[in-house]
mmCIF file of C-alpha atoms and ligand atoms in Angstrom:
data_model
loop_
_atom_site.group_PDB
_atom_site.id
_atom_site.type_symbol
_atom_site.label_atom_id
_atom_site.label_comp_id
_atom_site.label_asym_id
_atom_site.label_seq_id
_atom_site.Cartn_x
_atom_site.Cartn_y
_atom_site.Cartn_z
ATOM 1 C CA TRP A 8 4.265 -3.500 3.173
ATOM 2 C CA ARG A 9 6.787 -2.969 5.928
ATOM 3 C CA LYS A 10 8.495 0.342 6.410
ATOM 4 C CA GLU A 11 10.653 0.223 3.257
ATOM 5 C CA GLY A 12 7.647 -0.316 0.968
ATOM 6 C CA HIS A 13 5.674 2.466 2.603
ATOM 7 C CA TYR A 14 8.648 4.813 2.491
ATOM 8 C CA MET A 15 9.088 4.295 -1.255
ATOM 9 C CA VAL A 16 5.391 4.805 -2.003
ATOM 10 C CA CYS A 17 5.398 8.107 -0.114
ATOM 11 C CA LYS A 18 8.729 9.298 -1.466
ATOM 12 C CA ILE A 19 7.423 8.782 -5.003
ATOM 13 C CA ALA A 20 4.218 10.605 -4.080
ATOM 14 C CA GLU A 21 6.228 13.579 -2.766
ATOM 15 C CA ASN A 22 7.734 13.938 -6.232
ATOM 16 C CA PHE A 23 4.355 14.007 -7.968
ATOM 17 C CA LEU A 24 2.674 16.600 -5.734
ATOM 18 C CA THR A 25 1.725 19.976 -7.126
ATOM 19 C CA SER A 26 3.336 22.885 -5.293
ATOM 20 C CA GLU A 27 -0.074 23.715 -3.845
ATOM 21 C CA ALA A 28 -0.566 20.199 -2.443
ATOM 22 C CA SER A 29 3.026 20.021 -1.298
ATOM 23 C CA ALA A 30 2.592 23.186 0.766
ATOM 24 C CA ALA A 31 -0.695 21.953 2.254
ATOM 25 C CA VAL A 32 0.875 18.603 3.182
ATOM 26 C CA ALA A 33 3.883 20.327 4.759
ATOM 27 C CA LYS A 34 1.551 22.289 7.050
ATOM 28 C CA LEU A 35 -0.135 19.093 8.250
ATOM 29 C CA LEU A 36 2.987 17.047 8.928
ATOM 30 C CA PRO A 37 3.913 16.455 12.585
ATOM 31 C CA ASP A 38 7.128 18.123 13.782
ATOM 32 C CA TRP A 39 8.969 14.803 14.022
ATOM 33 C CA ALA A 40 8.546 14.246 10.270
ATOM 34 C CA GLY A 41 11.190 16.868 9.524
ATOM 35 C CA GLY A 42 9.109 18.132 6.606
ATOM 36 C CA GLU A 43 9.112 14.740 4.892
ATOM 37 C CA LEU A 44 5.795 12.980 4.138
ATOM 38 C CA ALA A 45 7.647 9.673 3.695
ATOM 39 C CA ALA A 46 8.836 9.829 7.316
ATOM 40 C CA THR A 47 5.222 9.445 8.480
ATOM 41 C CA CYS A 48 4.144 6.605 6.223
ATOM 42 C CA SER A 49 4.723 3.731 8.678
ATOM 43 C CA TRP A 50 3.114 5.637 11.540
ATOM 44 C CA ALA A 51 -0.142 3.675 11.032
ATOM 45 C CA ASP A 52 1.708 0.400 11.712
ATOM 46 C CA ASP A 53 3.795 1.779 14.571
ATOM 47 C CA GLU A 54 0.739 3.185 16.339
ATOM 48 C CA ARG A 55 -1.672 0.337 15.637
ATOM 49 C CA ARG A 56 -2.097 -0.404 19.333
ATOM 50 C CA LYS A 57 -3.171 3.145 20.014
ATOM 51 C CA TYR A 58 -5.965 2.872 17.420
ATOM 52 C CA PRO A 59 -7.197 -0.726 17.880
ATOM 53 C CA TRP A 60 -10.033 -0.392 15.344
ATOM 54 C CA SER A 61 -7.578 0.659 12.642
ATOM 55 C CA GLY A 62 -5.962 -2.788 12.200
ATOM 56 C CA GLU A 63 -8.721 -3.923 9.877
ATOM 57 C CA LEU A 64 -8.332 -0.855 7.675
ATOM 58 C CA HIS A 65 -4.962 -2.081 6.356
ATOM 59 C CA PHE A 66 -6.451 -4.755 4.071
ATOM 60 C CA ALA A 67 -9.600 -6.222 2.519
ATOM 61 C CA ASP A 68 -10.456 -9.903 2.690
ATOM 62 C CA THR A 69 -11.800 -11.198 -0.606
ATOM 63 C CA GLN A 70 -13.526 -14.490 -1.427
ATOM 64 C CA GLY A 71 -10.868 -16.351 -3.395
ATOM 65 C CA ASP A 72 -12.430 -15.455 -6.770
ATOM 66 C CA CYS A 73 -9.732 -12.901 -7.701
ATOM 67 C CA GLN A 74 -12.155 -10.001 -7.318
ATOM 68 C CA PHE A 75 -12.883 -7.248 -4.858
ATOM 69 C CA ILE A 76 -16.548 -6.319 -4.555
ATOM 70 C CA TYR A 77 -17.169 -3.453 -2.146
ATOM 71 C CA ASP A 78 -20.569 -4.473 -0.765
ATOM 72 C CA ARG A 79 -19.457 -8.057 -0.310
ATOM 73 C CA ASP A 80 -15.879 -7.569 0.869
ATOM 74 C CA CYS A 81 -15.549 -4.214 2.640
ATOM 75 C CA HIS A 82 -16.398 -5.058 6.234
ATOM 76 C CA ASN A 83 -14.526 -6.295 9.289
ATOM 77 C CA MET A 84 -14.845 -9.610 11.160
ATOM 78 C CA LYS A 85 -17.835 -8.241 13.051
ATOM 79 C CA GLY A 86 -19.540 -7.363 9.757
ATOM 80 C CA GLU A 87 -19.316 -3.593 10.238
ATOM 81 C CA LYS A 88 -19.526 -1.889 6.846
ATOM 82 C CA ASP A 89 -16.716 0.188 5.299
ATOM 83 C CA MET A 90 -14.120 -1.385 7.632
ATOM 84 C CA CYS A 91 -11.526 -2.334 5.024
ATOM 85 C CA VAL A 92 -8.677 -0.604 3.242
ATOM 86 C CA VAL A 93 -10.968 0.817 0.534
ATOM 87 C CA GLY A 94 -13.355 2.250 3.113
ATOM 88 C CA GLY A 95 -10.376 3.669 5.008
ATOM 89 C CA ILE A 96 -9.056 5.451 1.921
ATOM 90 C CA ASN A 97 -12.489 6.835 1.044
ATOM 91 C CA ASN A 98 -13.194 8.018 4.571
ATOM 92 C CA TYR A 99 -9.849 9.696 5.235
ATOM 93 C CA THR A 100 -10.005 11.364 1.824
ATOM 94 C CA ALA A 101 -13.449 12.706 2.681
ATOM 95 C CA ALA A 102 -12.185 13.824 6.095
ATOM 96 C CA LEU A 103 -9.345 15.813 4.514
ATOM 97 C CA MET A 104 -11.666 17.370 1.923
ATOM 98 C CA ASN A 105 -13.936 18.563 4.720
ATOM 99 C CA SER A 106 -11.209 20.601 6.321
ATOM 100 C CA SER A 107 -13.573 23.340 7.532
ATOM 101 C CA ALA A 108 -15.128 21.029 10.133
ATOM 102 C CA PRO A 109 -12.626 18.263 10.730
ATOM 103 C CA SER A 110 -14.032 15.307 12.667
ATOM 104 C CA VAL A 111 -10.563 13.755 12.801
ATOM 105 C CA ASP A 112 -7.210 15.442 13.378
ATOM 106 C CA PRO A 113 -6.151 16.170 9.763
ATOM 107 C CA THR A 114 -2.559 15.151 10.547
ATOM 108 C CA VAL A 115 -3.835 11.719 11.565
ATOM 109 C CA SER A 116 -6.056 11.556 8.451
ATOM 110 C CA LEU A 117 -3.100 12.347 6.204
ATOM 111 C CA MET A 118 -0.860 9.719 7.815
ATOM 112 C CA PHE A 119 -3.545 7.014 7.584
ATOM 113 C CA LEU A 120 -4.371 7.906 3.984
ATOM 114 C CA ALA A 121 -0.709 7.825 2.906
ATOM 115 C CA HIS A 122 -0.225 4.441 4.585
ATOM 116 C CA PHE A 123 -3.391 2.825 3.226
ATOM 117 C CA LEU A 124 -2.615 3.896 -0.354
ATOM 118 C CA GLY A 125 0.525 1.815 0.050
ATOM 119 C CA ASP A 126 -1.170 -1.216 1.579
ATOM 120 C CA ILE A 127 -3.971 -1.405 -0.990
ATOM 121 C CA HIS A 128 -1.334 -1.892 -3.705
ATOM 122 C CA GLN A 129 0.197 -4.924 -1.945
ATOM 123 C CA PRO A 130 -1.642 -7.722 -3.789
ATOM 124 C CA LEU A 131 -2.033 -9.937 -0.720
ATOM 125 C CA HIS A 132 -3.687 -7.095 1.205
ATOM 126 C CA CYS A 133 -6.639 -7.954 -1.055
ATOM 127 C CA GLY A 134 -6.024 -11.698 -0.872
ATOM 128 C CA SER A 135 -8.304 -14.466 0.193
ATOM 129 C CA VAL A 136 -10.179 -14.590 3.504
ATOM 130 C CA GLN A 137 -9.438 -18.343 3.655
ATOM 131 C CA ASP A 138 -5.737 -17.735 4.308
ATOM 132 C CA TYR A 139 -5.866 -14.184 5.741
ATOM 133 C CA GLY A 140 -4.095 -12.721 2.737
ATOM 134 C CA GLY A 141 -1.379 -15.389 2.723
ATOM 135 C CA ASN A 142 -0.648 -15.148 6.459
ATOM 136 C CA THR A 143 -1.557 -18.803 7.083
ATOM 137 C CA ILE A 144 0.394 -20.138 4.087
ATOM 138 C CA ALA A 145 3.660 -21.339 5.624
ATOM 139 C CA ILE A 146 6.495 -21.405 3.105
ATOM 140 C CA SER A 147 10.275 -21.345 2.920
ATOM 141 C CA TRP A 148 11.932 -18.317 1.357
ATOM 142 C CA TYR A 149 15.156 -19.673 -0.160
ATOM 143 C CA ASN A 150 16.829 -21.522 2.715
ATOM 144 C CA ARG A 151 14.838 -19.737 5.412
ATOM 145 C CA THR A 152 12.019 -21.854 6.787
ATOM 146 C CA MET A 153 9.208 -20.626 9.019
ATOM 147 C CA THR A 154 7.983 -17.633 7.119
ATOM 148 C CA ASN A 155 4.653 -17.048 5.395
ATOM 149 C CA LEU A 156 3.536 -15.834 1.989
ATOM 150 C CA HIS A 157 2.220 -12.518 3.270
ATOM 151 C CA ARG A 158 5.545 -11.614 4.860
ATOM 152 C CA VAL A 159 7.396 -12.458 1.660
ATOM 153 C CA TRP A 160 5.341 -9.787 -0.132
ATOM 154 C CA ASP A 161 5.409 -7.228 2.690
ATOM 155 C CA GLN A 162 9.156 -7.449 3.172
ATOM 156 C CA ASP A 163 11.314 -10.241 1.735
ATOM 157 C CA ILE A 164 11.036 -9.436 -1.973
ATOM 158 C CA VAL A 165 11.870 -5.777 -1.319
ATOM 159 C CA ASP A 166 14.776 -6.780 0.957
ATOM 160 C CA LYS A 167 16.292 -9.125 -1.601
ATOM 161 C CA ALA A 168 15.925 -6.594 -4.424
ATOM 162 C CA MET A 169 17.603 -3.915 -2.295
ATOM 163 C CA LYS A 170 20.472 -6.227 -1.459
ATOM 164 C CA ASP A 171 20.970 -7.722 -4.943
ATOM 165 C CA TYR A 172 20.462 -4.634 -7.100
ATOM 166 C CA TYR A 173 20.518 -1.427 -5.096
ATOM 167 C CA GLY A 174 23.466 -1.762 -2.699
ATOM 168 C CA ASN A 175 21.031 -2.029 0.209
ATOM 169 C CA ASP A 176 20.192 1.631 -0.340
ATOM 170 C CA LEU A 177 16.506 2.490 -0.160
ATOM 171 C CA SER A 178 16.953 5.830 -1.877
ATOM 172 C CA ILE A 179 18.581 4.153 -4.889
ATOM 173 C CA MET A 180 15.723 1.684 -5.231
ATOM 174 C CA THR A 181 13.210 4.525 -4.908
ATOM 175 C CA ASN A 182 14.981 6.591 -7.540
ATOM 176 C CA VAL A 183 15.178 3.699 -9.994
ATOM 177 C CA ILE A 184 11.434 3.089 -9.641
ATOM 178 C CA MET A 185 10.817 6.806 -10.143
ATOM 179 C CA LEU A 186 12.960 6.756 -13.308
ATOM 180 C CA ASN A 187 10.907 3.807 -14.568
ATOM 181 C CA ILE A 188 7.721 5.824 -14.162
ATOM 182 C CA THR A 189 8.935 8.649 -16.343
ATOM 183 C CA GLU A 190 10.891 6.568 -18.874
ATOM 184 C CA ASN A 191 9.059 3.226 -19.263
ATOM 185 C CA TRP A 192 5.579 3.701 -17.871
ATOM 186 C CA SER A 193 4.814 7.267 -18.913
ATOM 187 C CA ASP A 194 1.885 6.188 -21.140
ATOM 188 C CA GLU A 195 0.359 3.989 -18.459
ATOM 189 C CA GLU A 196 1.021 6.539 -15.760
ATOM 190 C CA GLU A 197 -1.805 8.766 -17.009
ATOM 191 C CA GLN A 198 -4.172 5.804 -16.732
ATOM 192 C CA TRP A 199 -3.011 5.062 -13.189
ATOM 193 C CA GLU A 200 -4.020 8.538 -12.080
ATOM 194 C CA MET A 201 -7.313 8.619 -13.912
ATOM 195 C CA CYS A 202 -10.316 8.754 -11.618
ATOM 196 C CA THR A 203 -13.539 10.284 -12.838
ATOM 197 C CA SER A 204 -15.558 9.745 -9.671
ATOM 198 C CA LYS A 205 -16.545 13.112 -8.241
ATOM 199 C CA THR A 206 -17.615 11.851 -4.835
ATOM 200 C CA LYS A 207 -15.273 8.966 -4.090
ATOM 201 C CA THR A 208 -11.737 7.831 -4.728
ATOM 202 C CA CYS A 209 -11.030 5.027 -7.183
ATOM 203 C CA ALA A 210 -9.701 2.795 -4.427
ATOM 204 C CA ASP A 211 -12.082 -0.050 -5.288
ATOM 205 C CA LYS A 212 -10.342 -0.273 -8.668
ATOM 206 C CA TYR A 213 -6.929 -0.550 -6.960
ATOM 207 C CA ALA A 214 -8.291 -3.319 -4.727
ATOM 208 C CA MET A 215 -9.691 -5.117 -7.764
ATOM 209 C CA GLU A 216 -6.235 -5.001 -9.402
ATOM 210 C CA SER A 217 -4.591 -6.324 -6.237
ATOM 211 C CA ALA A 218 -7.081 -9.200 -5.930
ATOM 212 C CA GLN A 219 -6.340 -10.167 -9.547
ATOM 213 C CA LEU A 220 -2.550 -9.939 -9.038
ATOM 214 C CA ALA A 221 -2.847 -12.004 -5.877
ATOM 215 C CA CYS A 222 -4.347 -14.836 -7.961
ATOM 216 C CA ASP A 223 -2.145 -14.410 -11.033
ATOM 217 C CA VAL A 224 1.201 -13.919 -9.298
ATOM 218 C CA ALA A 225 1.257 -14.090 -5.486
ATOM 219 C CA TYR A 226 -0.701 -17.338 -5.031
ATOM 220 C CA ALA A 227 0.351 -18.851 -8.376
ATOM 221 C CA GLY A 228 1.907 -22.274 -7.873
ATOM 222 C CA VAL A 229 2.204 -21.803 -4.101
ATOM 223 C CA LYS A 230 1.048 -24.493 -1.677
ATOM 224 C CA GLN A 231 1.403 -24.999 2.066
ATOM 225 C CA GLY A 232 5.071 -25.786 2.611
ATOM 226 C CA SER A 233 6.306 -24.600 -0.815
ATOM 227 C CA VAL A 234 9.946 -23.574 -1.095
ATOM 228 C CA LEU A 235 10.106 -20.260 -2.966
ATOM 229 C CA GLY A 236 13.310 -19.139 -4.663
ATOM 230 C CA ASP A 237 14.589 -17.452 -7.819
ATOM 231 C CA GLU A 238 11.723 -18.452 -10.091
ATOM 232 C CA TYR A 239 9.183 -16.926 -7.723
ATOM 233 C CA PHE A 240 11.317 -13.872 -6.964
ATOM 234 C CA PHE A 241 11.757 -13.045 -10.658
ATOM 235 C CA SER A 242 8.022 -13.249 -11.325
ATOM 236 C CA ALA A 243 7.102 -11.223 -8.228
ATOM 237 C CA LEU A 244 9.686 -8.428 -8.326
ATOM 238 C CA PRO A 245 8.319 -6.599 -11.411
ATOM 239 C CA VAL A 246 4.888 -6.614 -9.804
ATOM 240 C CA VAL A 247 6.253 -5.275 -6.507
ATOM 241 C CA ARG A 248 8.078 -2.458 -8.312
ATOM 242 C CA LYS A 249 5.043 -1.477 -10.349
ATOM 243 C CA ARG A 250 2.622 -1.600 -7.416
ATOM 244 C CA ILE A 251 4.923 0.673 -5.386
ATOM 245 C CA ALA A 252 5.068 3.060 -8.348
ATOM 246 C CA GLN A 253 1.287 3.035 -8.765
ATOM 247 C CA GLY A 254 0.749 3.572 -5.046
ATOM 248 C CA GLY A 255 2.985 6.637 -5.109
ATOM 249 C CA VAL A 256 1.472 8.161 -8.230
ATOM 250 C CA ARG A 257 -2.074 7.605 -6.997
ATOM 251 C CA LEU A 258 -1.384 8.942 -3.502
ATOM 252 C CA ALA A 259 -0.084 12.120 -5.106
ATOM 253 C CA ALA A 260 -3.108 12.320 -7.414
ATOM 254 C CA ILE A 261 -5.512 12.033 -4.481
ATOM 255 C CA LEU A 262 -3.631 14.653 -2.447
ATOM 256 C CA ASN A 263 -3.460 16.955 -5.479
ATOM 257 C CA ARG A 264 -7.244 16.699 -5.844
ATOM 258 C CA ILE A 265 -7.897 17.239 -2.135
ATOM 259 C CA PHE A 266 -5.705 20.300 -1.850
ATOM 260 C CA SER A 267 -6.706 21.998 -5.064
ATOM 261 C CA GLU A 268 -10.398 21.932 -4.171
ATOM 262 C CA SER A 269 -10.038 23.154 -0.593
ATOM 263 C CA GLY A 270 -7.230 25.610 -1.321
HETATM 264 N N1 DCM B 213 5.240 -4.033 11.863
HETATM 265 C C1 DCM B 213 6.127 -4.263 12.898
HETATM 266 N N2 DCM B 213 6.876 -3.237 13.394
HETATM 267 C C2 DCM B 213 6.770 -2.023 12.876
HETATM 268 C C3 DCM B 213 5.891 -1.772 11.806
HETATM 269 C C4 DCM B 213 5.145 -2.810 11.324
HETATM 270 O O1 DCM B 213 6.211 -5.396 13.355
HETATM 271 N N3 DCM B 213 7.506 -1.037 13.370
HETATM 272 C C5 DCM B 213 4.459 -5.142 11.324
HETATM 273 C C6 DCM B 213 2.978 -5.034 11.531
HETATM 274 C C7 DCM B 213 2.442 -5.813 10.347
HETATM 275 C C8 DCM B 213 3.522 -5.712 9.282
HETATM 276 O O2 DCM B 213 4.667 -5.162 9.923
HETATM 277 O O3 DCM B 213 2.315 -7.182 10.709
HETATM 278 C C9 DCM B 213 3.200 -4.860 8.079
HETATM 279 O O4 DCM B 213 1.963 -4.243 8.212
HETATM 280 P P1 DCM B 213 1.218 -3.603 6.955
HETATM 281 O O5 DCM B 213 1.509 -4.451 5.775
HETATM 282 O O6 DCM B 213 -0.221 -3.536 7.354
HETATM 283 O O7 DCM B 213 1.766 -2.224 6.754
HETATM 284 N N1 DCM B 214 5.924 9.195 16.728
HETATM 285 C C1 DCM B 214 6.396 8.239 15.822
HETATM 286 N N2 DCM B 214 7.669 8.331 15.316
HETATM 287 C C2 DCM B 214 8.459 9.338 15.726
HETATM 288 C C3 DCM B 214 7.994 10.311 16.641
HETATM 289 C C4 DCM B 214 6.717 10.203 17.128
HETATM 290 O O1 DCM B 214 5.664 7.319 15.497
HETATM 291 N N3 DCM B 214 9.699 9.396 15.206
HETATM 292 C C5 DCM B 214 4.552 9.051 17.241
HETATM 293 C C6 DCM B 214 4.409 9.391 18.687
HETATM 294 C C7 DCM B 214 3.042 9.949 18.796
HETATM 295 C C8 DCM B 214 2.656 10.393 17.399
HETATM 296 O O2 DCM B 214 3.694 9.913 16.528
HETATM 297 O O3 DCM B 214 2.131 8.911 19.169
HETATM 298 C C9 DCM B 214 2.498 11.880 17.260
HETATM 299 O O4 DCM B 214 3.648 12.489 17.777
HETATM 300 P P1 DCM B 214 3.693 14.079 18.096
HETATM 301 O O5 DCM B 214 2.505 14.360 18.958
HETATM 302 O O6 DCM B 214 4.995 14.235 18.798
HETATM 303 O O7 DCM B 214 3.657 14.767 16.762
HETATM 304 N N1 DCM B 215 -3.450 -8.927 6.878
HETATM 305 C C1 DCM B 215 -4.134 -9.109 5.686
HETATM 306 N N2 DCM B 215 -5.295 -9.808 5.661
HETATM 307 C C2 DCM B 215 -5.797 -10.344 6.793
HETATM 308 C C3 DCM B 215 -5.105 -10.199 8.006
HETATM 309 C C4 DCM B 215 -3.921 -9.477 8.022
HETATM 310 O O1 DCM B 215 -3.678 -8.608 4.648
HETATM 311 N N3 DCM B 215 -6.950 -10.998 6.746
HETATM 312 C C5 DCM B 215 -2.163 -8.186 6.869
HETATM 313 C C6 DCM B 215 -2.002 -7.031 7.824
HETATM 314 C C7 DCM B 215 -0.517 -7.048 8.106
HETATM 315 C C8 DCM B 215 -0.148 -8.497 8.017
HETATM 316 O O2 DCM B 215 -1.173 -9.129 7.220
HETATM 317 O O3 DCM B 215 0.175 -6.387 7.090
HETATM 318 C C9 DCM B 215 -0.019 -9.190 9.355
HETATM 319 O O4 DCM B 215 -1.188 -8.958 10.080
HETATM 320 P P1 DCM B 215 -1.210 -9.028 11.672
HETATM 321 O O5 DCM B 215 -0.096 -8.153 12.128
HETATM 322 O O6 DCM B 215 -2.580 -8.517 12.025
HETATM 323 O O7 DCM B 215 -1.010 -10.481 11.952
HETATM 324 ZN ZN1 ZN B 216 0.984 -6.665 5.092
HETATM 325 ZN ZN1 ZN B 217 -0.364 -1.412 7.031
#
């Protein structure tokens, strides 16, 4: 996602934090965040140049079979293990849980974790290695030529939804998604949070879902040079809304677990 997607994920998470986790997060936030987790959630993109190795932690390349398999898919171009978005989430979660002897600045760990929980829910961040998660699929978005499928999912669908339905107001879109969680998805919401692993996060499950959605929705019917318009937008938007909701709920669940065990 671009900054709007990340902001919504983190704003939703803020609303699902326990008071204990909320207080622990507030202590870790940098001064410039003004006490708002969501203000830090694009930091990992803004500062990518400062942490060159971190670029490959924003996504996982899969093999075009609609699945994410950790041992096969979680490595970078050089083949180094754990260098993918799932490894990033697991490692920064572990770093925050080990707060007595932090090997990484916990503020940095928190900002990476919050960002990667967003990215892992963008289906094309677990898309195919053949097209770099849609980056090499050139398409037209309505009458705009010269964009690519990945950018449509990072930005254009959110932009159009904001403009068409939410008066270009990010806080309205965020609040509507939050209302959906409590009113329409309350049964599913418990499932979203569920993670029985004691030692790891359930991030590989989220990547598996994204890989499947990439096949079923993001890549569906799209070819090099396709012109995407209303039909595509109306199939993609519900998925974008739900993935942002799930990202927020699951980020909160992870932070709630981290800060109840160490507190
Ligand atoms: N990006 C940018 N300027 C920013 C923040 C992000 O150009 N201030 C770009 C970097 C990525 C894309 O946005 O190409 C989204 O990155 P991601 O989906 O990994 O968050
Ligand atoms: N930073 C940012 N956005 C801001 C302010 C600062 O991305 N609005 C960056 C600059 C630093 C990093 O965050 O690289 C940490 O800032 P500080 O040390 O001021 O907390
Ligand atoms: N990306 C991806 N899969 C890849 C390469 C990149 O999902 N194999 C993502 C990361 C950014 C966006 O695509 O969100 C653009 O990447 P970059 O800025 O590295 O070109
Ligand atoms: Zn992206
Ligand atoms: Zn990112």
